[in-house]
CSV table of C-alpha atoms in Angstrom, one decimal:
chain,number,residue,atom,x,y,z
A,1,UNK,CA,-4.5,6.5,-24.5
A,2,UNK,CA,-7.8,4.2,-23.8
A,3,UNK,CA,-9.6,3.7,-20.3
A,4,UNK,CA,-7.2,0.3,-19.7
A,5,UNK,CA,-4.2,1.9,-20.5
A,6,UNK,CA,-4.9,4.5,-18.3
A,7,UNK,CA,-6.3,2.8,-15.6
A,8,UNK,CA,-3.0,-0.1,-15.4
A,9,UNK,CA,-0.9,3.3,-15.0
A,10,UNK,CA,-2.9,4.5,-12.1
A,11,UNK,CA,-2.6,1.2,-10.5
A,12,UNK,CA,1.2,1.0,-11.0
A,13,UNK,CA,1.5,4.8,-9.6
A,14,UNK,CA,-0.3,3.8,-6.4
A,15,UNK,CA,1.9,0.8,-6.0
A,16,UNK,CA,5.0,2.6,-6.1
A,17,UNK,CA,3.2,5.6,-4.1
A,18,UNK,CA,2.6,2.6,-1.6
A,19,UNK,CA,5.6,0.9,-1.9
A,20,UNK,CA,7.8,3.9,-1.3
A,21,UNK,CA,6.0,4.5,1.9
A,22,UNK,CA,7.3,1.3,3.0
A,23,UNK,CA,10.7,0.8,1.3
A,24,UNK,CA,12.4,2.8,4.4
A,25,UNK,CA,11.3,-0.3,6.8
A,26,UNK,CA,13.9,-3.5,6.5
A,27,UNK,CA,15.0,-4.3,9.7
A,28,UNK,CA,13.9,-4.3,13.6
A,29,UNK,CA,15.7,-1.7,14.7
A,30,UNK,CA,14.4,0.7,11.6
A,31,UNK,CA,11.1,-0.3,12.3
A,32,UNK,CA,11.6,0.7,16.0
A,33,UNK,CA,13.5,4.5,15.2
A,34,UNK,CA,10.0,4.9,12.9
A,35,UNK,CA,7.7,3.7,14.8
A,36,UNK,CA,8.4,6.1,17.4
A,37,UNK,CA,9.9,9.3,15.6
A,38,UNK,CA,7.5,9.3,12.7
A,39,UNK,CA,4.1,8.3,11.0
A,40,UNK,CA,4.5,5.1,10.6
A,41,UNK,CA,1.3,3.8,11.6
A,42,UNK,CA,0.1,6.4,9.2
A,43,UNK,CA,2.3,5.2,6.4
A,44,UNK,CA,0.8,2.1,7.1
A,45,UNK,CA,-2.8,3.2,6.8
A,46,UNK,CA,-1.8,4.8,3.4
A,47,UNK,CA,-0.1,2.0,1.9
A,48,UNK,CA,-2.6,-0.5,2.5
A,49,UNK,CA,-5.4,2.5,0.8
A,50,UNK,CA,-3.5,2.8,-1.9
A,51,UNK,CA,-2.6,-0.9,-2.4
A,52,UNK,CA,-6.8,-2.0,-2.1
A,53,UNK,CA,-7.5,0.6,-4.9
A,54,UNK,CA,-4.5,-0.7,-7.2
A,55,UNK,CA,-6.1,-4.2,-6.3
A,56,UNK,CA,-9.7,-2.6,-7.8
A,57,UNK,CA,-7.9,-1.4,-10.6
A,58,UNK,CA,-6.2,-4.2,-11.5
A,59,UNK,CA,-9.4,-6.2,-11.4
A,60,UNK,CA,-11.4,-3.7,-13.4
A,61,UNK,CA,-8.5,-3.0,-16.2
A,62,UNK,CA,-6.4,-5.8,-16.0
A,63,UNK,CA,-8.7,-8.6,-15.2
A,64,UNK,CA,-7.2,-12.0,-15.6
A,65,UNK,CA,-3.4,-10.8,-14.5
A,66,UNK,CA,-4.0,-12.2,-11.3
A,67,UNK,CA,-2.8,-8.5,-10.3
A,68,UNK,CA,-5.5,-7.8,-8.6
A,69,UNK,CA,-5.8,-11.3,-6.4
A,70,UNK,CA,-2.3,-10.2,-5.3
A,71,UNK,CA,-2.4,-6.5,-4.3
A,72,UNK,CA,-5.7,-8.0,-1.9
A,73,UNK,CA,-3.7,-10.4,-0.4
A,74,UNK,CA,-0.8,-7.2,-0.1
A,75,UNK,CA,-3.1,-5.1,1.5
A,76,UNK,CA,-4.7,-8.0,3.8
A,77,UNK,CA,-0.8,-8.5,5.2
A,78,UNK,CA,-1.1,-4.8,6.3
A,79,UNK,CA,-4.7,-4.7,7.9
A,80,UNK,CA,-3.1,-6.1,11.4
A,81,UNK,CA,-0.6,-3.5,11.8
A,82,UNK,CA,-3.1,-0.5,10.1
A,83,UNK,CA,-4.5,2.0,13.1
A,84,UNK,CA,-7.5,2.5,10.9
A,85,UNK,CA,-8.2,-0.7,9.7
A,86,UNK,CA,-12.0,0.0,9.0
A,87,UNK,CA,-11.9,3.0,6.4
């Protein structure tokens, strides 16, 4: 395997990582029993980690996807609801 190669499958491994964080969530009343009886904000704060490096990924390894343009805007979606939105 080459650096590219390698480096799209890190990118699609955090999306998923990220992704499955967030799956759980689809609807108010799910949000609300996760909220308060788990990590949410945490999940939240992860996600959006692992979604800003699969953005720099994309734009190193896969430049002119457009991946990378849409995993920022994906992560930028998060930063309001992300407890530690300056790391």
């Amino acid at each position: 395997r080459d650096a590219k190669s390698s480096g799209e499958q890190t990118s699609v491994r955090l999306i998923k990582r990220g992704l499955s964080r967030l799956e759980p969530i689809n609807g108010p009343f799910n949000w609300y029993v996760r909220h308060f009886f788990t990590d949410l904000p945490g999940a939240i704060h992860r996600s959006r980690m692992d979604f800003e490096q699969a953005a720099q990924n994309s734009e190193v390894f896969a430049d002119g996807s457009g991946a990378g343009a849409k995993l920022s805007c994906a992560y930028d979606e998060l930063l309001p609801y992300d407890p530690e939105p300056n790391i």
